[in-house]
Amino acid sequence: MNLHEYQAKEIFARYGIPVPQGQLASSPEQARAAAKQLGGEKFVVKAQVHAGGRGKAGGVKLVEGFDAVEETAKKMLGTQLVTKQTGAEGLPVNSVYVEKPSAIARELYVSAVVDRSKERIVFMASAAGGMDIEEVAEHTPEKLKTIAVHPAAGLQPYQARELGFFMEMSKEQVDQFTKVLSGLYRIFTELDAALVEINPLIITGEGNVVALDAKLNFDSNALYRQKAIAEQRDYSQEDEREREASKYDLNYVTLEGDIGCMVNGAGLAMATMDIVKLHGGKPANFLDVGGGTTAEKVTEAFKLITKSPDVKAIFINIFGGIVRCDLIAEGIITAVKQIGLKIPVVARLQGTNMEKGREMLKASGLKITPVEDLTEAAQTVVALAKSA
Ligand code: ADP
Ligand code: MG
């Protein structure tokens, strides 16, 4: 789960990480009032969406005067902001953050994630901040330094100093940076974060260390014990279908292809997507209905898949281990009838009661093709999608 920049900065401030003064606004008038309260001549107006790359996409503007703040907010609010990190549709700008501008001497980068192979939280830092850090990692990896934190010892001040000096900070700045890093580490561990990132972390004109941007992502599996974080969730920034799916306990991810996939088990779902691709097709989604799926879940899954107008054919690949294939067949038939599905369905049911399941599908008189062999099933669905 992600937070907005303004929410992340509130948390930063609580954990002793310096951030610019700012105020949230969800109307142009509020933006003007926010600027007045902040005071001064110049302001930065920042679109609040769950994506980076706003600067280059026109979502971060430095302006002068209250009129300009109001004008800029008016232009941003209500639009869909498309950045390198959003899909082609972009994300809705429902609020802007009005900030005091900082004088920037240097733009640095710092982040923390869990390195699964090391089984540790790692911090990454670079003097090449403000830009695409993936590019830095790929083309100039020597500009990026990583340290791993021992879970029993916690982040050690010497590790923070190591990163600080690597970024060529002065001694005073290293001291400030050590506080920033220990704040980030506490946020990471106390709030069950999955990613914390400051890009850019700046050195101001006066030589101080300030977080100019803030990105926080939390472990969804820990939200049950992070109520204050969970309450700040902004559903408008999330894929509608993915949100719907989570209500029914379906693991669903929207993709860009035209073959809807309905599978039980994440491993089988991955393999199904692979084989669809292998035979020249493109999956429209990843969908794991779960090992012990029910007819109701199958119906909800159908509704989700068919919400996308791009879906030209549906591939059902279910292994009846915990669940029986005849129950799944029943679910498929009910769902197809209920939704009034027009597009072709290829169903591969394997496992308990599979013969019975297949018979039911055949006898249904609906546009459902039962196929036993996985390769043949994939080829059939790809052909159906192409000819649609
Ligand atoms: P994004 O990562 O989405 O592009 P950032 O918050 O990193 O958004 O802002 C992009 C750029 O805009 C920063 O690299 C910085 O140069 C500038 N910027 C952002 N906030 C401020 C601010 N308060 N004062 C001065 N410049 C800013
Ligand atoms: Mg940024």
Tab-separated table of C-alpha atoms and ligand atoms in Angstrom:
chain	number	residue	atom	x	y	z
A	1	MET	CA	0.000	0.000	0.000
A	2	ASN	CA	1.268	3.462	-0.957
A	3	LEU	CA	0.848	6.837	0.669
A	4	HIS	CA	0.854	10.259	-0.922
A	5	GLU	CA	3.913	12.455	-0.650
A	6	TYR	CA	2.198	14.806	1.830
A	7	GLN	CA	1.236	11.867	4.069
A	8	ALA	CA	4.731	10.424	3.914
A	9	LYS	CA	6.178	13.832	4.784
A	10	GLU	CA	3.936	14.039	7.852
A	11	ILE	CA	5.416	10.740	8.981
A	12	PHE	CA	8.931	11.943	8.142
A	13	ALA	CA	8.424	15.026	10.311
A	14	ARG	CA	7.260	12.858	13.206
A	15	TYR	CA	10.403	10.776	12.913
A	16	GLY	CA	12.708	13.769	12.875
A	17	ILE	CA	13.411	13.952	9.150
A	18	PRO	CA	13.469	17.585	7.956
A	19	VAL	CA	10.902	18.377	5.238
A	20	PRO	CA	9.843	21.683	3.647
A	21	GLN	CA	6.817	23.421	5.123
A	22	GLY	CA	3.694	22.661	3.136
A	23	GLN	CA	-0.079	22.450	3.086
A	24	LEU	CA	-2.574	20.258	1.312
A	25	ALA	CA	-5.312	21.694	-0.910
A	26	SER	CA	-8.113	20.094	-2.828
A	27	SER	CA	-9.490	23.216	-4.494
A	28	PRO	CA	-7.812	26.228	-6.167
A	29	GLU	CA	-9.152	28.486	-3.388
A	30	GLN	CA	-7.662	26.218	-0.735
A	31	ALA	CA	-4.371	26.312	-2.604
A	32	ARG	CA	-4.371	30.108	-2.491
A	33	ALA	CA	-5.207	30.067	1.225
A	34	ALA	CA	-2.450	27.534	1.822
A	35	ALA	CA	0.093	29.770	0.067
A	36	LYS	CA	-1.058	32.773	2.128
A	37	GLN	CA	-0.598	30.820	5.337
A	38	LEU	CA	2.831	29.612	4.318
A	39	GLY	CA	3.816	33.153	3.394
A	40	GLY	CA	6.517	34.371	1.035
A	41	GLU	CA	6.633	35.023	-2.699
A	42	LYS	CA	7.388	31.719	-4.334
A	43	PHE	CA	5.741	28.321	-3.967
A	44	VAL	CA	5.994	24.826	-5.328
A	45	VAL	CA	2.674	23.247	-6.314
A	46	LYS	CA	2.851	19.452	-6.388
A	47	ALA	CA	0.192	17.106	-7.751
A	48	GLN	CA	-0.547	14.346	-5.239
A	49	VAL	CA	-0.661	11.012	-7.049
A	50	HIS	CA	0.744	7.603	-6.177
A	51	ALA	CA	3.597	7.840	-8.678
A	52	GLY	CA	6.955	9.461	-9.147
A	53	GLY	CA	8.174	11.203	-12.279
A	54	ARG	CA	5.747	14.063	-11.643
A	55	GLY	CA	8.394	16.730	-12.173
A	56	LYS	CA	9.022	15.766	-15.791
A	57	ALA	CA	5.296	15.285	-16.436
A	58	GLY	CA	4.287	18.804	-15.333
A	59	GLY	CA	3.039	17.725	-11.918
A	60	VAL	CA	5.541	19.869	-9.970
A	61	LYS	CA	5.551	23.613	-10.647
A	62	LEU	CA	7.539	26.440	-9.115
A	63	VAL	CA	5.397	29.581	-9.225
A	64	GLU	CA	5.387	33.155	-7.937
A	65	GLY	CA	2.467	34.847	-6.205
A	66	PHE	CA	-0.882	33.682	-4.856
A	67	ASP	CA	-2.668	34.067	-8.200
A	68	ALA	CA	-0.189	31.741	-9.850
A	69	VAL	CA	-0.636	29.162	-7.084
A	70	GLU	CA	-4.416	29.247	-7.545
A	71	GLU	CA	-4.084	29.121	-11.328
A	72	THR	CA	-1.665	26.177	-11.232
A	73	ALA	CA	-3.828	24.233	-8.781
A	74	LYS	CA	-6.817	24.848	-11.046
A	75	LYS	CA	-4.938	23.391	-13.997
A	76	MET	CA	-3.764	20.319	-12.085
A	77	LEU	CA	-6.859	19.409	-10.046
A	78	GLY	CA	-9.333	17.125	-11.725
A	79	THR	CA	-6.893	15.958	-14.375
A	80	GLN	CA	-5.278	12.574	-14.879
A	81	LEU	CA	-1.512	12.894	-14.493
A	82	VAL	CA	0.456	10.591	-16.764
A	83	THR	CA	4.065	9.994	-15.718
A	84	LYS	CA	6.680	7.400	-16.542
A	85	GLN	CA	5.507	5.436	-13.516
A	86	THR	CA	1.761	5.448	-14.260
A	87	GLY	CA	-0.110	3.575	-16.966
A	88	ALA	CA	-1.269	5.352	-20.131
A	89	GLU	CA	-4.453	6.435	-18.337
A	90	GLY	CA	-2.528	8.210	-15.594
A	91	LEU	CA	-3.742	8.819	-12.046
A	92	PRO	CA	-6.365	11.325	-10.852
A	93	VAL	CA	-5.117	14.519	-9.218
A	94	ASN	CA	-7.571	15.112	-6.379
A	95	SER	CA	-5.283	17.270	-4.279
A	96	VAL	CA	-2.136	19.358	-4.542
A	97	TYR	CA	0.533	20.022	-1.962
A	98	VAL	CA	1.664	23.638	-1.739
A	99	GLU	CA	5.214	23.898	-0.441
A	100	LYS	CA	7.782	26.500	0.352
A	101	PRO	CA	10.577	26.225	-2.215
A	102	SER	CA	13.990	25.092	-1.068
A	103	ALA	CA	17.221	26.407	-2.522
A	104	ILE	CA	18.902	23.314	-3.909
A	105	ALA	CA	22.682	22.980	-3.849
A	106	ARG	CA	22.767	19.225	-4.442
A	107	GLU	CA	20.218	16.478	-5.139
A	108	LEU	CA	20.985	13.098	-3.542
A	109	TYR	CA	19.204	9.772	-3.317
A	110	VAL	CA	18.498	7.424	-0.416
A	111	SER	CA	16.184	4.457	-0.036
A	112	ALA	CA	15.640	1.271	1.953
A	113	VAL	CA	14.120	-2.055	0.929
A	114	VAL	CA	14.335	-5.644	2.118
A	115	ASP	CA	17.021	-7.569	0.265
A	116	ARG	CA	15.508	-11.035	0.270
A	117	SER	CA	18.706	-12.862	-0.658
A	118	LYS	CA	20.539	-11.153	2.223
A	119	GLU	CA	17.469	-11.407	4.484
A	120	ARG	CA	18.186	-7.882	5.631
A	121	ILE	CA	17.003	-4.324	5.238
A	122	VAL	CA	19.421	-2.557	2.936
A	123	PHE	CA	19.964	1.168	2.476
A	124	MET	CA	21.011	2.544	-0.875
A	125	ALA	CA	22.460	5.984	-1.389
A	126	SER	CA	23.766	7.956	-4.310
A	127	ALA	CA	25.004	11.447	-5.035
A	128	ALA	CA	23.185	11.168	-8.357
A	129	GLY	CA	19.761	12.037	-6.913
A	130	GLY	CA	16.802	13.707	-8.559
A	131	MET	CA	16.975	11.416	-11.554
A	132	ASP	CA	15.936	7.978	-12.600
A	133	ILE	CA	17.725	5.772	-10.079
A	134	GLU	CA	17.159	2.643	-12.199
A	135	GLU	CA	19.275	4.315	-14.904
A	136	VAL	CA	22.020	5.097	-12.399
A	137	ALA	CA	21.963	1.486	-11.177
A	138	GLU	CA	22.176	0.167	-14.718
A	139	HIS	CA	24.718	2.477	-16.326
A	140	THR	CA	26.822	3.769	-13.437
A	141	PRO	CA	26.442	1.275	-10.581
A	142	GLU	CA	29.605	2.661	-8.957
A	143	LYS	CA	27.591	5.774	-8.086
A	144	LEU	CA	25.310	3.728	-5.850
A	145	LYS	CA	26.352	2.409	-2.461
A	146	THR	CA	24.482	-0.209	-0.440
A	147	ILE	CA	24.744	-1.191	3.221
A	148	ALA	CA	22.899	-4.061	4.922
A	149	VAL	CA	21.515	-3.710	8.446
A	150	HIS	CA	21.923	-6.563	10.891
A	151	PRO	CA	18.433	-7.207	12.318
A	152	ALA	CA	19.685	-7.738	15.880
A	153	ALA	CA	22.067	-4.770	15.965
A	154	GLY	CA	19.871	-2.357	13.988
A	155	LEU	CA	21.237	0.500	11.897
A	156	GLN	CA	24.620	1.582	13.232
A	157	PRO	CA	25.764	5.228	13.117
A	158	TYR	CA	28.991	4.204	11.353
A	159	GLN	CA	26.916	2.760	8.504
A	160	ALA	CA	25.088	6.053	8.084
A	161	ARG	CA	28.417	7.906	8.133
A	162	GLU	CA	29.757	5.557	5.481
A	163	LEU	CA	26.893	6.473	3.147
A	164	GLY	CA	27.144	10.155	4.041
A	165	PHE	CA	30.836	10.378	3.230
A	166	PHE	CA	30.257	8.344	0.077
A	167	MET	CA	27.944	11.150	-1.058
A	168	GLU	CA	30.705	13.657	-0.218
A	169	MET	CA	28.876	15.335	2.621
A	170	SER	CA	30.588	17.615	5.080
A	171	LYS	CA	30.909	16.456	8.682
A	172	GLU	CA	27.905	18.568	9.790
A	173	GLN	CA	25.842	17.198	6.927
A	174	VAL	CA	26.833	13.644	7.798
A	175	ASP	CA	25.538	14.258	11.329
A	176	GLN	CA	22.202	15.464	9.926
A	177	PHE	CA	22.128	12.575	7.486
A	178	THR	CA	22.659	10.079	10.304
A	179	LYS	CA	19.471	11.383	11.931
A	180	VAL	CA	17.600	11.109	8.621
A	181	LEU	CA	18.739	7.533	8.165
A	182	SER	CA	17.871	6.481	11.681
A	183	GLY	CA	14.415	8.038	11.192
A	184	LEU	CA	13.990	6.053	7.983
A	185	TYR	CA	15.070	2.857	9.733
A	186	ARG	CA	12.580	3.407	12.524
A	187	ILE	CA	9.804	4.104	10.009
A	188	PHE	CA	10.749	0.949	8.163
A	189	THR	CA	10.694	-1.309	11.173
A	190	GLU	CA	8.022	0.298	13.379
A	191	LEU	CA	5.510	0.909	10.593
A	192	ASP	CA	6.112	-2.266	8.562
A	193	ALA	CA	7.266	-0.462	5.443
A	194	ALA	CA	8.281	-2.324	2.322
A	195	LEU	CA	10.030	0.637	0.684
A	196	VAL	CA	11.141	4.053	1.875
A	197	GLU	CA	12.657	6.437	-0.635
A	198	ILE	CA	13.789	10.047	-0.678
A	199	ASN	CA	14.536	11.294	-4.169
A	200	PRO	CA	15.779	13.909	-3.989
A	201	LEU	CA	17.292	14.298	-0.552
A	202	ILE	CA	18.823	17.735	-0.923
A	203	ILE	CA	21.585	19.842	0.475
A	204	THR	CA	20.067	23.311	0.732
A	205	GLY	CA	21.783	26.587	-0.074
A	206	GLU	CA	22.593	26.895	3.645
A	207	GLY	CA	24.089	23.427	3.623
A	208	ASN	CA	21.309	21.553	5.404
A	209	VAL	CA	19.942	18.099	4.614
A	210	VAL	CA	16.222	18.125	3.680
A	211	ALA	CA	13.838	15.526	2.197
A	212	LEU	CA	12.275	17.204	-0.841
A	213	ASP	CA	10.272	14.173	-1.935
A	214	ALA	CA	8.937	11.240	0.080
A	215	LYS	CA	7.837	7.802	-0.945
A	216	LEU	CA	6.525	5.192	1.450
A	217	ASN	CA	5.164	1.790	0.596
A	218	PHE	CA	3.821	-0.584	3.230
A	219	ASP	CA	3.602	-4.339	3.528
A	220	SER	CA	-0.073	-5.116	2.863
A	221	ASN	CA	0.133	-8.231	5.016
A	222	ALA	CA	0.939	-6.065	8.033
A	223	LEU	CA	-1.837	-3.497	7.583
A	224	TYR	CA	-4.021	-5.267	10.131
A	225	ARG	CA	-1.657	-4.001	12.823
A	226	GLN	CA	-0.954	-0.627	11.208
A	227	LYS	CA	-4.429	0.849	11.501
A	228	ALA	CA	-3.252	4.467	11.335
A	229	ILE	CA	-1.494	3.745	8.055
A	230	ALA	CA	-4.349	1.666	6.613
A	231	GLU	CA	-6.783	4.529	7.318
A	232	GLN	CA	-4.790	6.816	5.057
A	233	ARG	CA	-5.267	4.572	2.024
A	234	ASP	CA	-6.470	6.479	-1.044
A	235	TYR	CA	-8.443	4.057	-3.192
A	236	SER	CA	-8.787	6.592	-5.998
A	237	GLN	CA	-5.134	5.906	-6.797
A	238	GLU	CA	-5.560	2.166	-7.135
A	239	ASP	CA	-6.772	0.000	-9.988
A	240	GLU	CA	-10.529	-0.418	-9.572
A	241	ARG	CA	-10.465	-4.073	-10.579
A	242	GLU	CA	-7.613	-4.866	-8.185
A	243	ARG	CA	-9.555	-3.218	-5.371
A	244	GLU	CA	-12.687	-5.195	-6.263
A	245	ALA	CA	-10.630	-8.408	-6.354
A	246	SER	CA	-9.224	-7.888	-2.880
A	247	LYS	CA	-12.795	-7.775	-1.521
A	248	TYR	CA	-13.311	-11.366	-2.662
A	249	ASP	CA	-9.856	-12.548	-1.686
A	250	LEU	CA	-8.789	-12.937	-5.297
A	251	ASN	CA	-5.207	-12.202	-6.259
A	252	TYR	CA	-5.640	-10.060	-9.324
A	253	VAL	CA	-3.298	-7.830	-11.318
A	254	THR	CA	-4.360	-5.947	-14.447
A	255	LEU	CA	-2.088	-6.453	-17.469
A	256	GLU	CA	-2.157	-5.134	-21.007
A	257	GLY	CA	-3.068	-8.144	-23.171
A	258	ASP	CA	-6.376	-9.506	-24.473
A	259	ILE	CA	-6.602	-13.015	-22.985
A	260	GLY	CA	-8.327	-13.138	-19.617
A	261	CYS	CA	-6.858	-15.836	-17.379
A	262	MET	CA	-8.604	-17.553	-14.496
A	263	VAL	CA	-6.378	-19.942	-12.603
A	264	ASN	CA	-6.164	-21.466	-9.128
A	265	GLY	CA	-2.792	-21.204	-7.440
A	266	ALA	CA	-0.190	-18.485	-8.028
A	267	GLY	CA	2.340	-20.907	-9.504
A	268	LEU	CA	-0.131	-22.290	-11.996
A	269	ALA	CA	-1.216	-18.737	-12.808
A	270	MET	CA	2.380	-17.792	-13.637
A	271	ALA	CA	2.823	-20.940	-15.740
A	272	THR	CA	-0.447	-20.214	-17.554
A	273	MET	CA	0.677	-16.698	-18.420
A	274	ASP	CA	3.999	-18.094	-19.623
A	275	ILE	CA	2.419	-20.632	-21.920
A	276	VAL	CA	-0.013	-18.074	-23.336
A	277	LYS	CA	2.978	-15.863	-24.191
A	278	LEU	CA	4.925	-18.808	-25.571
A	279	HIS	CA	2.170	-19.383	-28.099
A	280	GLY	CA	2.035	-15.749	-29.162
A	281	GLY	CA	-0.771	-14.484	-26.940
A	282	LYS	CA	-0.870	-11.716	-24.331
A	283	PRO	CA	-2.521	-12.185	-20.918
A	284	ALA	CA	-4.946	-9.434	-19.891
A	285	ASN	CA	-4.444	-10.208	-16.229
A	286	PHE	CA	-2.915	-12.350	-13.568
A	287	LEU	CA	-5.622	-14.007	-11.533
A	288	ASP	CA	-5.310	-16.572	-8.792
A	289	VAL	CA	-8.732	-17.571	-7.478
A	290	GLY	CA	-7.092	-19.578	-4.698
A	291	GLY	CA	-6.560	-23.268	-4.099
A	292	GLY	CA	-9.900	-24.003	-2.449
A	293	THR	CA	-11.989	-21.835	-4.740
A	294	THR	CA	-15.805	-21.759	-4.798
A	295	ALA	CA	-18.460	-21.235	-7.461
A	296	GLU	CA	-19.080	-17.731	-6.046
A	297	LYS	CA	-15.431	-16.811	-6.412
A	298	VAL	CA	-15.431	-18.071	-9.990
A	299	THR	CA	-18.430	-15.830	-10.726
A	300	GLU	CA	-16.732	-12.782	-9.190
A	301	ALA	CA	-13.564	-13.597	-11.108
A	302	PHE	CA	-15.525	-13.694	-14.367
A	303	LYS	CA	-17.054	-10.325	-13.621
A	304	LEU	CA	-13.616	-8.856	-12.986
A	305	ILE	CA	-12.064	-10.253	-16.140
A	306	THR	CA	-14.928	-9.144	-18.355
A	307	LYS	CA	-14.873	-5.592	-16.993
A	308	SER	CA	-12.001	-4.911	-19.354
A	309	PRO	CA	-13.215	-4.237	-22.914
A	310	ASP	CA	-9.852	-5.473	-24.237
A	311	VAL	CA	-10.491	-9.099	-23.279
A	312	LYS	CA	-11.159	-11.145	-26.437
A	313	ALA	CA	-11.087	-14.661	-24.961
A	314	ILE	CA	-10.883	-16.310	-21.552
A	315	PHE	CA	-8.601	-19.116	-20.515
A	316	ILE	CA	-9.661	-21.097	-17.458
A	317	ASN	CA	-6.971	-23.369	-16.098
A	318	ILE	CA	-8.060	-25.044	-12.889
A	319	PHE	CA	-6.546	-27.918	-11.003
A	320	GLY	CA	-9.115	-29.744	-8.901
A	321	GLY	CA	-7.064	-30.731	-5.904
A	322	ILE	CA	-8.860	-29.267	-2.922
A	323	VAL	CA	-11.816	-28.219	-5.043
A	324	ARG	CA	-13.828	-30.534	-7.339
A	325	CYS	CA	-13.902	-29.875	-11.091
A	326	ASP	CA	-17.672	-30.406	-11.331
A	327	LEU	CA	-18.219	-27.609	-8.817
A	328	ILE	CA	-15.961	-25.356	-10.844
A	329	ALA	CA	-17.828	-26.283	-14.028
A	330	GLU	CA	-21.071	-25.390	-12.305
A	331	GLY	CA	-19.582	-22.047	-11.282
A	332	ILE	CA	-18.395	-21.354	-14.813
A	333	ILE	CA	-21.772	-22.186	-16.339
A	334	THR	CA	-23.675	-20.069	-13.806
A	335	ALA	CA	-21.308	-17.149	-14.284
A	336	VAL	CA	-21.380	-17.295	-18.091
A	337	LYS	CA	-25.193	-17.334	-18.047
A	338	GLN	CA	-25.486	-14.660	-15.387
A	339	ILE	CA	-23.134	-12.224	-17.090
A	340	GLY	CA	-24.430	-13.069	-20.552
A	341	LEU	CA	-20.880	-13.620	-21.697
A	342	LYS	CA	-20.329	-13.241	-25.443
A	343	ILE	CA	-16.623	-13.959	-25.738
A	344	PRO	CA	-15.248	-17.507	-26.122
A	345	VAL	CA	-13.975	-19.466	-23.128
A	346	VAL	CA	-11.399	-22.250	-23.190
A	347	ALA	CA	-11.536	-24.359	-20.049
A	348	ARG	CA	-8.932	-26.818	-18.909
A	349	LEU	CA	-10.087	-28.694	-15.831
A	350	GLN	CA	-7.786	-31.299	-14.360
A	351	GLY	CA	-8.081	-33.337	-11.176
A	352	THR	CA	-10.943	-34.597	-9.039
A	353	ASN	CA	-14.165	-35.230	-11.011
A	354	MET	CA	-12.669	-33.738	-14.160
A	355	GLU	CA	-14.672	-35.982	-16.506
A	356	LYS	CA	-17.900	-34.912	-14.903
A	357	GLY	CA	-16.841	-31.245	-15.117
A	358	ARG	CA	-16.033	-31.526	-18.798
A	359	GLU	CA	-19.329	-33.270	-19.528
A	360	MET	CA	-21.205	-30.457	-17.835
A	361	LEU	CA	-19.378	-27.822	-19.872
A	362	LYS	CA	-20.052	-29.687	-23.126
A	363	ALA	CA	-23.699	-30.204	-22.301
A	364	SER	CA	-24.230	-26.555	-21.343
A	365	GLY	CA	-24.553	-25.430	-24.956
A	366	LEU	CA	-22.529	-22.330	-24.095
A	367	LYS	CA	-19.451	-20.970	-25.910
A	368	ILE	CA	-17.106	-22.964	-23.715
A	369	THR	CA	-14.450	-25.233	-25.231
A	370	PRO	CA	-13.102	-27.881	-22.854
A	371	VAL	CA	-9.498	-28.828	-23.685
A	372	GLU	CA	-7.450	-31.380	-21.740
A	373	ASP	CA	-3.922	-30.725	-22.914
A	374	LEU	CA	-2.238	-27.532	-21.646
A	375	THR	CA	-0.382	-26.710	-24.869
A	376	GLU	CA	-3.461	-27.344	-26.961
A	377	ALA	CA	-5.565	-25.230	-24.602
A	378	ALA	CA	-3.129	-22.328	-24.850
A	379	GLN	CA	-2.970	-22.570	-28.633
A	380	THR	CA	-6.759	-22.672	-28.850
A	381	VAL	CA	-7.294	-19.597	-26.696
A	382	VAL	CA	-4.589	-17.629	-28.528
A	383	ALA	CA	-6.198	-18.502	-31.883
A	384	LEU	CA	-9.645	-17.519	-30.577
A	385	ALA	CA	-8.382	-14.170	-29.304
A	386	LYS	CA	-6.623	-13.452	-32.608
A	387	SER	CA	-9.663	-14.256	-34.730
A	388	ALA	CA	-11.980	-12.181	-32.551
B	1	ADP	P1	8.845	13.487	-8.694
B	1	ADP	O1	9.869	12.551	-8.134
B	1	ADP	O2	7.489	12.886	-8.737
B	1	ADP	O3	9.255	14.070	-10.007
B	1	ADP	P2	9.745	15.432	-6.728
B	1	ADP	O4	9.084	15.750	-5.460
B	1	ADP	O5	10.999	14.636	-6.653
B	1	ADP	O6	8.678	14.733	-7.682
B	1	ADP	O7	10.013	16.797	-7.487
B	1	ADP	C1	10.673	16.867	-8.720
B	1	ADP	C2	11.711	17.971	-8.679
B	1	ADP	O8	11.095	19.204	-8.377
B	1	ADP	C3	12.767	17.760	-7.598
B	1	ADP	O9	13.827	16.967	-8.064
B	1	ADP	C4	13.187	19.172	-7.300
B	1	ADP	O10	14.176	19.592	-8.224
B	1	ADP	C5	11.927	19.991	-7.533
B	1	ADP	N1	11.229	20.273	-6.251
B	1	ADP	C6	10.302	19.506	-5.645
B	1	ADP	N2	9.905	20.049	-4.471
B	1	ADP	C7	10.587	21.195	-4.323
B	1	ADP	C8	10.644	22.217	-3.318
B	1	ADP	N3	9.901	22.184	-2.206
B	1	ADP	N4	11.510	23.244	-3.518
B	1	ADP	C9	12.272	23.300	-4.624
B	1	ADP	N5	12.272	22.388	-5.595
B	1	ADP	C10	11.448	21.340	-5.477
B	2	MG	MG	11.124	12.503	-6.660
